[in-house]
mmCIF file of C-alpha atoms in Angstrom:
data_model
loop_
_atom_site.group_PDB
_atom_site.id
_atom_site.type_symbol
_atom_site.label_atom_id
_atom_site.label_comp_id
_atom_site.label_asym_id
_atom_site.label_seq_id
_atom_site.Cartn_x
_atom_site.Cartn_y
_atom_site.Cartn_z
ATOM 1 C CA UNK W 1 -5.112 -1.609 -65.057
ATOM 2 C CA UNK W 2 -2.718 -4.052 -66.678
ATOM 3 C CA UNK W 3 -1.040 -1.413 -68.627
ATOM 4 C CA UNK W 4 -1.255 1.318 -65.693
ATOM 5 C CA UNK W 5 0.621 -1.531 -63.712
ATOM 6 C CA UNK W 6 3.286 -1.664 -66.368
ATOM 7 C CA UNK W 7 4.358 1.683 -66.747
ATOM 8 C CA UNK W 8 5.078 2.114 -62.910
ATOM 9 C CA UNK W 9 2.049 3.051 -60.679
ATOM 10 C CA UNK W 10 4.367 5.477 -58.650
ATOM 11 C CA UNK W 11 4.098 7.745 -62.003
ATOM 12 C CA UNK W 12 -0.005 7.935 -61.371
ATOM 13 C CA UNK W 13 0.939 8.950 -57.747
ATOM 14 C CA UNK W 14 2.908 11.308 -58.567
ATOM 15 C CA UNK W 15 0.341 13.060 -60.647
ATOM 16 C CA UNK W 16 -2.408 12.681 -58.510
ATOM 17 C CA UNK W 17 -0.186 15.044 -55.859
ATOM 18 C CA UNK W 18 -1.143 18.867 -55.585
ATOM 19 C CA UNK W 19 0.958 20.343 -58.184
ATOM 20 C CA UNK W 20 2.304 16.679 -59.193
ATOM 21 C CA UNK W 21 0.949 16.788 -62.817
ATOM 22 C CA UNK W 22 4.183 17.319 -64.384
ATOM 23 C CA UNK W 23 6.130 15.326 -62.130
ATOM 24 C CA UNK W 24 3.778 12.097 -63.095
ATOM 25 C CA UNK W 25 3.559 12.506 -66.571
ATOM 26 C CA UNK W 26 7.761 12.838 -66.546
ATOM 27 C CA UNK W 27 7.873 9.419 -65.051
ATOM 28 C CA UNK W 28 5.039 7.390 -66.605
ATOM 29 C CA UNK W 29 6.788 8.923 -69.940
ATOM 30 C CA UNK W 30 10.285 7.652 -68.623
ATOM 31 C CA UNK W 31 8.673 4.261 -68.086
ATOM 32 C CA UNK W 32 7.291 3.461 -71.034
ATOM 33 C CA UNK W 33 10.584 4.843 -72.864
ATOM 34 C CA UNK W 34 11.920 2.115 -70.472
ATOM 35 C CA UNK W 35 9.592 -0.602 -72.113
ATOM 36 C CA UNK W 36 10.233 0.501 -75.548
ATOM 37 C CA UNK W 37 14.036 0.099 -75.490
ATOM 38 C CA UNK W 38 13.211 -3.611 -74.086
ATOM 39 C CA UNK W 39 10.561 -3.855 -76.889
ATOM 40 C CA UNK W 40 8.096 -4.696 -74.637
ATOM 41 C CA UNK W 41 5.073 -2.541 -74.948
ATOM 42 C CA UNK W 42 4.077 -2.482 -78.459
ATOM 43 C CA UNK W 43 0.387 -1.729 -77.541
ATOM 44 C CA UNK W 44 1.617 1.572 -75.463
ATOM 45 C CA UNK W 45 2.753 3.550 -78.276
ATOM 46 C CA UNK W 46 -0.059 5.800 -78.551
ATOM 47 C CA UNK W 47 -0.219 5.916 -74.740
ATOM 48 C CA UNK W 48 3.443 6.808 -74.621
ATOM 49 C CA UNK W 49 3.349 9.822 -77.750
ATOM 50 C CA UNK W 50 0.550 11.521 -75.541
ATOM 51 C CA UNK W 51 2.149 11.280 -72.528
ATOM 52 C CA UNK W 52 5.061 13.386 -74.355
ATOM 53 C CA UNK W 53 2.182 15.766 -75.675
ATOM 54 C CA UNK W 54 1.317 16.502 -72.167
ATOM 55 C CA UNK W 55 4.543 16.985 -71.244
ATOM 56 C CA UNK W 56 5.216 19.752 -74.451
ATOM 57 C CA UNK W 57 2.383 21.411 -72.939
ATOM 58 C CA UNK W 58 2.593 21.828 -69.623
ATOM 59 C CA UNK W 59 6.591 22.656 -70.208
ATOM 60 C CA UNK W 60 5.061 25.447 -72.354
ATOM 61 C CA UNK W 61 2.314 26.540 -70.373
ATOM 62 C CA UNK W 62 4.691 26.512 -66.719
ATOM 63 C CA UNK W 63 7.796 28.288 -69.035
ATOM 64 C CA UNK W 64 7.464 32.163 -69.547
ATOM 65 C CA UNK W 65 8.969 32.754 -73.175
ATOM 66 C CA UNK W 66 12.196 34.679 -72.768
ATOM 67 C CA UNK W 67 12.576 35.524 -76.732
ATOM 68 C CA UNK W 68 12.438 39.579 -77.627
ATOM 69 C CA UNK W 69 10.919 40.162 -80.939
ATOM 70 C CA UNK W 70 12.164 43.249 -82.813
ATOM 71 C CA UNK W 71 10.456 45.316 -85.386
ATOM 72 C CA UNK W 72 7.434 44.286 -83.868
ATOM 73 C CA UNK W 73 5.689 47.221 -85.856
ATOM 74 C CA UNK W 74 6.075 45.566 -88.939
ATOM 75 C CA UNK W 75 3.634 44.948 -91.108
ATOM 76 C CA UNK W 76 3.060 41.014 -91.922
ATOM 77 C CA UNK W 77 -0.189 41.125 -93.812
ATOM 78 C CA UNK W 78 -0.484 44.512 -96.037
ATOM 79 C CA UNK W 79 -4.137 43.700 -96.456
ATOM 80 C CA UNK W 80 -5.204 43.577 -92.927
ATOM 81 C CA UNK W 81 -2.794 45.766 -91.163
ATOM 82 C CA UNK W 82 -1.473 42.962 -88.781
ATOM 83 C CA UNK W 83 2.057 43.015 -87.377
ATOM 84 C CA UNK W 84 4.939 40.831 -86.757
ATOM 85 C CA UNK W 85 4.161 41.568 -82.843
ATOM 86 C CA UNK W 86 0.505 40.632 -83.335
ATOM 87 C CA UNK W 87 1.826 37.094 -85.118
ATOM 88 C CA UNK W 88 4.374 36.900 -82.102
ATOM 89 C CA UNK W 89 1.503 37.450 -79.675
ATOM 90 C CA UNK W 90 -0.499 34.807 -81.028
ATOM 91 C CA UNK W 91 2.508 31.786 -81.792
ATOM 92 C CA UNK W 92 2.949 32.905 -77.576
ATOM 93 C CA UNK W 93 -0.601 32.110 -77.247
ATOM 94 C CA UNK W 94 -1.086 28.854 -79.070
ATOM 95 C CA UNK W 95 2.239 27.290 -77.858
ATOM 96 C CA UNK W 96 0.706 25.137 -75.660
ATOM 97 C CA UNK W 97 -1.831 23.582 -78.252
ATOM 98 C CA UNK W 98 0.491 23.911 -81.266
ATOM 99 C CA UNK W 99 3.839 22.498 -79.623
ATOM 100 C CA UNK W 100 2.470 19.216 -78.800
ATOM 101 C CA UNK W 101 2.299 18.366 -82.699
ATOM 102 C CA UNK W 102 5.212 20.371 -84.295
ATOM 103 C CA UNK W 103 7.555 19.369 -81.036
ATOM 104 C CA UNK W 104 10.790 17.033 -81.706
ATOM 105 C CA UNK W 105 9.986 16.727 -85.604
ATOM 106 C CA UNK W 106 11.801 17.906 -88.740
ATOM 107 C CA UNK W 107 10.506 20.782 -89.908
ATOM 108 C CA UNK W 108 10.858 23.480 -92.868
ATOM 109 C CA UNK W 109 9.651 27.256 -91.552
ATOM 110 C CA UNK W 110 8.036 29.374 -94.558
ATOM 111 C CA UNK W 111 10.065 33.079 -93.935
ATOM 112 C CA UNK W 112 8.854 36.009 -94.854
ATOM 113 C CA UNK W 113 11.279 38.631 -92.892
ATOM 114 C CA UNK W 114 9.694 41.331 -94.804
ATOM 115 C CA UNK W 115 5.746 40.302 -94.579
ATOM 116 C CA UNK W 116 4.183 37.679 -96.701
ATOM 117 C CA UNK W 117 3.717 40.088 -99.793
ATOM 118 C CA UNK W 118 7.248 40.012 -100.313
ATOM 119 C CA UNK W 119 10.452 37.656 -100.423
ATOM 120 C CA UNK W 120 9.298 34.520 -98.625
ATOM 121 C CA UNK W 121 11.399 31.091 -98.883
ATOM 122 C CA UNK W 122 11.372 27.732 -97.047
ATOM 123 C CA UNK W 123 14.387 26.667 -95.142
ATOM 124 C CA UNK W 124 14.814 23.536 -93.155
ATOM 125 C CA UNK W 125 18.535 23.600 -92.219
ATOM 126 C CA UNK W 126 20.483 26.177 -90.292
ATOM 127 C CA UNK W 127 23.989 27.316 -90.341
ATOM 128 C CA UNK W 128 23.444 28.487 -87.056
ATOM 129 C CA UNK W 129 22.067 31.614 -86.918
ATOM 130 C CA UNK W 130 18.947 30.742 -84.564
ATOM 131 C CA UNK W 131 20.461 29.955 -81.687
ATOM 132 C CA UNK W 132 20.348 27.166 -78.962
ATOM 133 C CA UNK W 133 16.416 27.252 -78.691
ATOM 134 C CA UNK W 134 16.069 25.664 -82.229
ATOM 135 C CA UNK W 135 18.015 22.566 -82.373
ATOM 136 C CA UNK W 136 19.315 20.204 -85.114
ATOM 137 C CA UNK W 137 18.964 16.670 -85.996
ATOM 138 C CA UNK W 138 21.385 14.839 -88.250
ATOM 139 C CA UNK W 139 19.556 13.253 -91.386
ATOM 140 C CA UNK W 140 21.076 11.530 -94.236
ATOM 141 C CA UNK W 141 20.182 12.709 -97.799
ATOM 142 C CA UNK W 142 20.140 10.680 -101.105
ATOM 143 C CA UNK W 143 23.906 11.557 -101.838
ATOM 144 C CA UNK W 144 24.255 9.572 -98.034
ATOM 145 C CA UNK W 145 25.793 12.856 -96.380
ATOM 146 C CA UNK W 146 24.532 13.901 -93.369
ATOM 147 C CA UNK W 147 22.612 17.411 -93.280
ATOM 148 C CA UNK W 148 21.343 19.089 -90.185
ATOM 149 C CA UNK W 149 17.570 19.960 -90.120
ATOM 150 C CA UNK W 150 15.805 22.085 -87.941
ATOM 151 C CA UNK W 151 13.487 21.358 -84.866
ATOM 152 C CA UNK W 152 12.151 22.435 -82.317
ATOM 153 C CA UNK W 153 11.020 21.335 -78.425
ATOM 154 C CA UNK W 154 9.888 24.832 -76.644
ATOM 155 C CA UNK W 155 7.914 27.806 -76.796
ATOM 156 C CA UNK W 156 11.533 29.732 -76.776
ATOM 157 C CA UNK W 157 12.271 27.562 -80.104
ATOM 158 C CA UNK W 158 8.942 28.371 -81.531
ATOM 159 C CA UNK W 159 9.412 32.254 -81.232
ATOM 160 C CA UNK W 160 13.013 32.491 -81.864
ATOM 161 C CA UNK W 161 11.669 31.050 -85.620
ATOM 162 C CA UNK W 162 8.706 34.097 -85.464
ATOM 163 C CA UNK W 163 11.534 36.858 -84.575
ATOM 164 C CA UNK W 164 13.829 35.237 -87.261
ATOM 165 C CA UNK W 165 10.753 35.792 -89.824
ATOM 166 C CA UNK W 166 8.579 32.667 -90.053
ATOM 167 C CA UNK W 167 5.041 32.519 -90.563
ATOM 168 C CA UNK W 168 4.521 29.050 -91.725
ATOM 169 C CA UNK W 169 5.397 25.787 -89.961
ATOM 170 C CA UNK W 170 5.863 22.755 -91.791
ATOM 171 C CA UNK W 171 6.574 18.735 -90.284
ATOM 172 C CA UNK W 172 7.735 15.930 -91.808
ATOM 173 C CA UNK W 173 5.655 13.047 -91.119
ATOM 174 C CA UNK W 174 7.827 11.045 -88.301
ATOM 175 C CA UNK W 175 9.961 12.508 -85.187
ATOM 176 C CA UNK W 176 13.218 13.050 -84.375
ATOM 177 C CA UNK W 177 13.315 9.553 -82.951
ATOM 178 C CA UNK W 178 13.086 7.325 -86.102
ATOM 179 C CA UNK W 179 12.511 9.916 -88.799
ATOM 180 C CA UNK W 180 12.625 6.544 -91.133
ATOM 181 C CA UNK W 181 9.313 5.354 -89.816
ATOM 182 C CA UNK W 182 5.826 7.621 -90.463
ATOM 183 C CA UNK W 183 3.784 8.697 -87.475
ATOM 184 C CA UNK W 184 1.243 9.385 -90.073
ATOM 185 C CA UNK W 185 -0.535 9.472 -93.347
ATOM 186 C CA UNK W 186 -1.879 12.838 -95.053
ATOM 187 C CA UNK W 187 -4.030 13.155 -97.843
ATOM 188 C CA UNK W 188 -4.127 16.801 -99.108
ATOM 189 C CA UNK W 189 -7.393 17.232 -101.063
ATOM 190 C CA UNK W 190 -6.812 20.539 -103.214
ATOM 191 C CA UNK W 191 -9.117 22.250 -105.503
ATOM 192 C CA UNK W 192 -9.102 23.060 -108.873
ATOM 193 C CA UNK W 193 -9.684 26.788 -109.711
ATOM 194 C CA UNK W 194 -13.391 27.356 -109.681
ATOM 195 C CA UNK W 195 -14.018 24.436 -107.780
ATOM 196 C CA UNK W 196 -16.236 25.438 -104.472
ATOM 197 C CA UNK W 197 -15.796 24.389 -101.321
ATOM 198 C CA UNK W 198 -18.381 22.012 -101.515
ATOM 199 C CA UNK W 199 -16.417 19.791 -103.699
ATOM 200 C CA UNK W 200 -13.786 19.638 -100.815
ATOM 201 C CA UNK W 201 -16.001 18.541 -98.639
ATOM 202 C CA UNK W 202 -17.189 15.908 -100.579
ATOM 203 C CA UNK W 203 -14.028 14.631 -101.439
ATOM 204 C CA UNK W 204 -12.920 15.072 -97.766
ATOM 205 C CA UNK W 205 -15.652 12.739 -96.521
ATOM 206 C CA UNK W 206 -15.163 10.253 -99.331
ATOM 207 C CA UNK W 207 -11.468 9.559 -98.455
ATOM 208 C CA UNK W 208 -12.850 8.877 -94.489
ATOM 209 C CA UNK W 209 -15.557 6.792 -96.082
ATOM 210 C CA UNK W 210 -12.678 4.476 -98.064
ATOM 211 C CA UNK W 211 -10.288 4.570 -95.022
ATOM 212 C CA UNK W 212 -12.454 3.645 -92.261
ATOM 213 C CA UNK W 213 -13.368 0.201 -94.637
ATOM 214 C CA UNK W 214 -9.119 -0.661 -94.388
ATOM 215 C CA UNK W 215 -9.391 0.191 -90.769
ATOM 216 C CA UNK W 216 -7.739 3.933 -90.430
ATOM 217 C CA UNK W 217 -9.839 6.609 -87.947
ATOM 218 C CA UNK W 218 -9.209 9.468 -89.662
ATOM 219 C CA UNK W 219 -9.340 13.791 -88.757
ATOM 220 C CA UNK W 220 -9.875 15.884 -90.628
ATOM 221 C CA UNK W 221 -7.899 19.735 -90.947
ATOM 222 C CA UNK W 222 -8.550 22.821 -92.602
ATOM 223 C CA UNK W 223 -5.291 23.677 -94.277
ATOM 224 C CA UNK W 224 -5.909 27.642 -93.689
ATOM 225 C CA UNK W 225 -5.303 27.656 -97.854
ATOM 226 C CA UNK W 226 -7.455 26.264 -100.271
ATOM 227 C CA UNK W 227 -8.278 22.963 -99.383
ATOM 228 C CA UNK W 228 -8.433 19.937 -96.428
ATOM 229 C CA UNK W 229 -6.054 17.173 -94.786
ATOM 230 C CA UNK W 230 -7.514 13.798 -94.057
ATOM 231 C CA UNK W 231 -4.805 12.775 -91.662
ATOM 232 C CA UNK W 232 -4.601 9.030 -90.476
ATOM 233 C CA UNK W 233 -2.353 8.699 -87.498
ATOM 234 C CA UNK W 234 0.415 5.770 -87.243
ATOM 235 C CA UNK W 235 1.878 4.035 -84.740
ATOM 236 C CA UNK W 236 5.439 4.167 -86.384
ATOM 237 C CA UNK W 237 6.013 0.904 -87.742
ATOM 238 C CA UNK W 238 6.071 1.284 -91.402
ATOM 239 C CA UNK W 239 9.166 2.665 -93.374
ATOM 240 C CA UNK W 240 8.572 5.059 -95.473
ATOM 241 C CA UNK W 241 9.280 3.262 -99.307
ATOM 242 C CA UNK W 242 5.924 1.356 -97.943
ATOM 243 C CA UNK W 243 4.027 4.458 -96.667
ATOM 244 C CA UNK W 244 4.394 6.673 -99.645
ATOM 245 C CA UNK W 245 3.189 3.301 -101.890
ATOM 246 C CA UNK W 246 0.335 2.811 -99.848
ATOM 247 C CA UNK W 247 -0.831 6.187 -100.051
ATOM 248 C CA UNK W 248 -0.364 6.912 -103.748
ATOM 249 C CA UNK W 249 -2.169 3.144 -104.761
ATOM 250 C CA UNK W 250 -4.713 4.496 -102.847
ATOM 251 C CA UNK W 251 -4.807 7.699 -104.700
ATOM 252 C CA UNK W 252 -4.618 6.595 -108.238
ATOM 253 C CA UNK W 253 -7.295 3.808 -107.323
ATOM 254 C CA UNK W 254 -9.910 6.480 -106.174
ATOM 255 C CA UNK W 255 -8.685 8.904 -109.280
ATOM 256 C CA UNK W 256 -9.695 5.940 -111.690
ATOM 257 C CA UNK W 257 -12.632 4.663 -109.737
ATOM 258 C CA UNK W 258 -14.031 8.195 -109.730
ATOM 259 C CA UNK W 259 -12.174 10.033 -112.670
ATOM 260 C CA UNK W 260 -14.581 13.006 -113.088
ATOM 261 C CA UNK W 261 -14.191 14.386 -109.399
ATOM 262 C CA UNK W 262 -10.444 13.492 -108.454
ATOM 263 C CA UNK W 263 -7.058 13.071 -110.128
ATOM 264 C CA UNK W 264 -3.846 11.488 -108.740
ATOM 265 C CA UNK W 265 -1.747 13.774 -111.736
ATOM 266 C CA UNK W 266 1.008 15.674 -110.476
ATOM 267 C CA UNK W 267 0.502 18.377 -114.011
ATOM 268 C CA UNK W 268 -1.134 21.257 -113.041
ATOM 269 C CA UNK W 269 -3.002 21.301 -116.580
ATOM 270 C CA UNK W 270 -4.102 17.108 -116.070
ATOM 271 C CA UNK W 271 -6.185 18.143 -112.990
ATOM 272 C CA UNK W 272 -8.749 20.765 -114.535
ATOM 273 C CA UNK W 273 -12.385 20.608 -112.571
ATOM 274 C CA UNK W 274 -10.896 17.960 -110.438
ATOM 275 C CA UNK W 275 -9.335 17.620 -106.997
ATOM 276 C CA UNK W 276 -6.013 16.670 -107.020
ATOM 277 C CA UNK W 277 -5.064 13.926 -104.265
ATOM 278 C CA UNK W 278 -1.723 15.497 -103.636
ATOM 279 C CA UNK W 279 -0.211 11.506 -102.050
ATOM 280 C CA UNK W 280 3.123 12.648 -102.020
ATOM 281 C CA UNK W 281 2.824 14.027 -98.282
ATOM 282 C CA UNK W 282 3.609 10.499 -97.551
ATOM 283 C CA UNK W 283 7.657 10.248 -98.655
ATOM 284 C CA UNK W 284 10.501 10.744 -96.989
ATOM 285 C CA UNK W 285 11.721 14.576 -96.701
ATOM 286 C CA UNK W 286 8.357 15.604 -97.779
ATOM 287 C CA UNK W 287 6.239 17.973 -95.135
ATOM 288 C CA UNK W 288 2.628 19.507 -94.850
ATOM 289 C CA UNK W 289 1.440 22.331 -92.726
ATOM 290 C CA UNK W 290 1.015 21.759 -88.875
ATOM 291 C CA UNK W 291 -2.229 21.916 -86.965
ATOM 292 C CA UNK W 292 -2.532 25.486 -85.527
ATOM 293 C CA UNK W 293 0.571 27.013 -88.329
ATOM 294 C CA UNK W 294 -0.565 30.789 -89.464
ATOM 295 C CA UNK W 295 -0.262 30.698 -93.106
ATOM 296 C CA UNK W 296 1.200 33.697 -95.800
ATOM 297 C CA UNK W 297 -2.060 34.257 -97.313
ATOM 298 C CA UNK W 298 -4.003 37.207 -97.410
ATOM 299 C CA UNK W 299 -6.365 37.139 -94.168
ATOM 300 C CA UNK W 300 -3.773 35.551 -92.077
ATOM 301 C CA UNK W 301 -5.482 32.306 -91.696
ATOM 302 C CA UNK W 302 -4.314 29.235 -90.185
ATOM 303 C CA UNK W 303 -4.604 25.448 -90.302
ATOM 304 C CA UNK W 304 -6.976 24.377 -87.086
ATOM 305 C CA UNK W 305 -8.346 20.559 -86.451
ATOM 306 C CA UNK W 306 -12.112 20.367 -87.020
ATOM 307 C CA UNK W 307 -14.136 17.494 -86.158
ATOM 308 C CA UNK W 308 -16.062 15.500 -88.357
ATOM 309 C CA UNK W 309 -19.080 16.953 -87.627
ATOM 310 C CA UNK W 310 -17.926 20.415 -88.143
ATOM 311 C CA UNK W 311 -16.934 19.565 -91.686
ATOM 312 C CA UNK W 312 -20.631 19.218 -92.394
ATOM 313 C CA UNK W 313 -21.114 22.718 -92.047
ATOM 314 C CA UNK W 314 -17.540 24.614 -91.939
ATOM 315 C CA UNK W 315 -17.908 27.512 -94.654
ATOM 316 C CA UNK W 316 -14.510 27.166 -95.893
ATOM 317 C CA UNK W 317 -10.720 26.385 -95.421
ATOM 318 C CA UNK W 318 -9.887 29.621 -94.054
ATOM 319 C CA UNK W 319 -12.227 29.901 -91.369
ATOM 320 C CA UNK W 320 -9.705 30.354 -88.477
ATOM 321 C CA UNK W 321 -7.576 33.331 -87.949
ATOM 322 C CA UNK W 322 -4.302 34.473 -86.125
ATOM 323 C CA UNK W 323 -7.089 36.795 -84.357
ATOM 324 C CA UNK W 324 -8.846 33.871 -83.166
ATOM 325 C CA UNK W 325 -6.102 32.304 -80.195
ATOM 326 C CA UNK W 326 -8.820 32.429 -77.300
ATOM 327 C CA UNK W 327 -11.129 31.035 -80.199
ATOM 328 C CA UNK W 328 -8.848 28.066 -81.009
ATOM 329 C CA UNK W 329 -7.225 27.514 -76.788
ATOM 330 C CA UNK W 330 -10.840 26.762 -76.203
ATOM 331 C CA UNK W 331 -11.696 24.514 -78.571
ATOM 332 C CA UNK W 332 -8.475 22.438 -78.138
ATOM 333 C CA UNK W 333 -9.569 22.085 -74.557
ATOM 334 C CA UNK W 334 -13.111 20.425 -76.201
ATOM 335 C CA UNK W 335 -13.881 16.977 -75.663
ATOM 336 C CA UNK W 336 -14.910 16.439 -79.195
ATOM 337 C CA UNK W 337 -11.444 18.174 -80.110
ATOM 338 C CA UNK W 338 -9.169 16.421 -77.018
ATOM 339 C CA UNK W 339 -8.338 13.281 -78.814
ATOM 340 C CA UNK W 340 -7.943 14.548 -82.648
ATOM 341 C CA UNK W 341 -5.372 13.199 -84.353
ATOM 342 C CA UNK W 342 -4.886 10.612 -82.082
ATOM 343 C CA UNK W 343 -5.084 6.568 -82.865
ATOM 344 C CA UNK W 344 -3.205 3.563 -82.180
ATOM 345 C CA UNK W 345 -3.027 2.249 -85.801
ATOM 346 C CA UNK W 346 -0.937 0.580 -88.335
ATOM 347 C CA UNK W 347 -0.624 0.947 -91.863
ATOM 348 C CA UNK W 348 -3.119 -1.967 -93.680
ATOM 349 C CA UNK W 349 -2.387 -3.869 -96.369
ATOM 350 C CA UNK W 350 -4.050 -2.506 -99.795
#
């Protein structure tokens, strides 16, 4: 009640009106933005990131999208016949579920304006020819010039990338707010070839087994490719020279504690039989597939959040579909699924 005091108990109000939902998340969000610029509420950062979730949402859900898609009869995936209207349909579909997490971040877009079995390439800046509905955000590079990468805040910025060719979106791990400071930690656990899918799951348990000793809740994702994400979510403290270390001691220490199963090398030909723990999700520039992206593989799969209990029995990474939007709205709606990827968490010392 403390907190609920804090934040302004006119925002509850609010929502607790008929058709006031909106209206009292906008102000309970405005509050604790309030608190945060008088660094006051360090204990109501997770509170205040999902109170801009909800609001993504419901923006999404309450605005039509207004963005024509043409050539909508073209064939995206050779293999299964599906078109760049049927992709289109389902981005529409899952804005509500997939905005929330790919909303006011950096991100690259995988294009493939032709279908995935020919040219694709990653861009994340944009000399303008997206339009107003994707925006920019000025980020320094190495050579300390400024460069402007992409993002995006509505469904209309979500499908202007699908008519412009995307299939694939990709987020740097921090927002547009303080892109110096990680929001989270991913572990990518992929497979040699001819490892099973059993060895993923192993390995994918194993890193929630070591994590939850330092004190990180964990989630887990099927990547929609060949292997999983252990994702740790941050409250945004930690810069990221201190995030990426973290995560790659942590790698290298479970490739040498367990050198027959895992590997920490970044040579293709040093990981044979092995899962590579690919660490270097956690740096500065770096990105990893969103919950909910389709993905340019054959089947047109897509990453999807699974519980922990799912990943006992889940046949594979691939097991979600574009075809399966009603499939995946539902299960966001789950209450074993409603607070995935969520935690108010720092990074530990290791």
């Amino acid at each position: 009640m403390a907190f609920r005091k804090s934040v302004g108990a006119e925002a509850f109000e609010l929502a607790e009106r008929p058709g006031g939902e909106l209206l009292g998340i906008a102000a309970r969000h405005q509050a604790l933005d309030q608190l945060a610029s008088e660094g006051r509420y360090a204990a109501g950062v997770l509170e205040r990131r999902h109170c801009a979730a909800q609001l993504v949402r419901l923006r999404s859900a309450e605005s039509p999208v207004n963005v024509p898609i043409s050539n909508a009869e073209r064939i995206i995936y050779p293999e299964s016949q599906i078109t760049k209207g049927q992709l289109a349909d389902y981005y529409a579909a899952v804005s509500p579920i997939i905005l929330p997490w790919i909303a006011s971040r950096p991100i690259s877009l995988v294009r493939c304006p032709q279908g995935r079995a020919k040219k694709c390439f990653f861009q994340k800046h944009d000399a303008g020819s997206f339009g107003e509905a994707v925006r920019h955000v000025a980020i320094e590079e190495k050579d300390g010039e400024e460069e402007p990468y992409l993002y995006i805040d509505t469904a209309d910025g979500l499908m202007t990338c699908v008519q412009m060719g995307t299939i694939e979106f990709h987020g740097w791990g921090a927002r547009i707010e303080d892109v110096e400071k990680a929001d989270r930690l991913v572990f990518d656990l992929d497979p040699d070839v001819g490892l099973d899918f059993e060895a993923v799951r192993s390995a994918a348990f194993r890193f929630r087994d070591i994590l939850k000793t330092i004190g990180l809740e964990t989630f887990p994702m099927v990547t929609g490719g060949k292997g999983v994400h252990v994702i740790a979510p941050l409250t945004p403290r930690a810069e990221w020279p201190e995030v990426k270390d973290f995560a790659r001691r942590l790698a290298i220490a479970v490739a040498q504690t367990e050198p027959t199963k895992f590997t920490a090398a970044l040579p293709k030909a040093q990981r044979k039989g092995r899962i590579f723990v690919d660490y270097l999700r956690n740096q500065r520039g770096a990105t990893a597939v969103m919950p909910y992206s389709a993905r340019a593989r054959e089947g047109a799969p897509v990453a999807a959040p699974i519980t922990w209990k799912e990943m006992e029995t889940i046949e594979g990474p691939a097991r979600f579909h574009v075809g399966d939007q009603a499939e995946l709205l539902k299960r966001a709606g789950l209450k074993t699924l409603s607070s995935w990827g969520r935690a108010d968490q720092a990074l530990p010392d290791l």
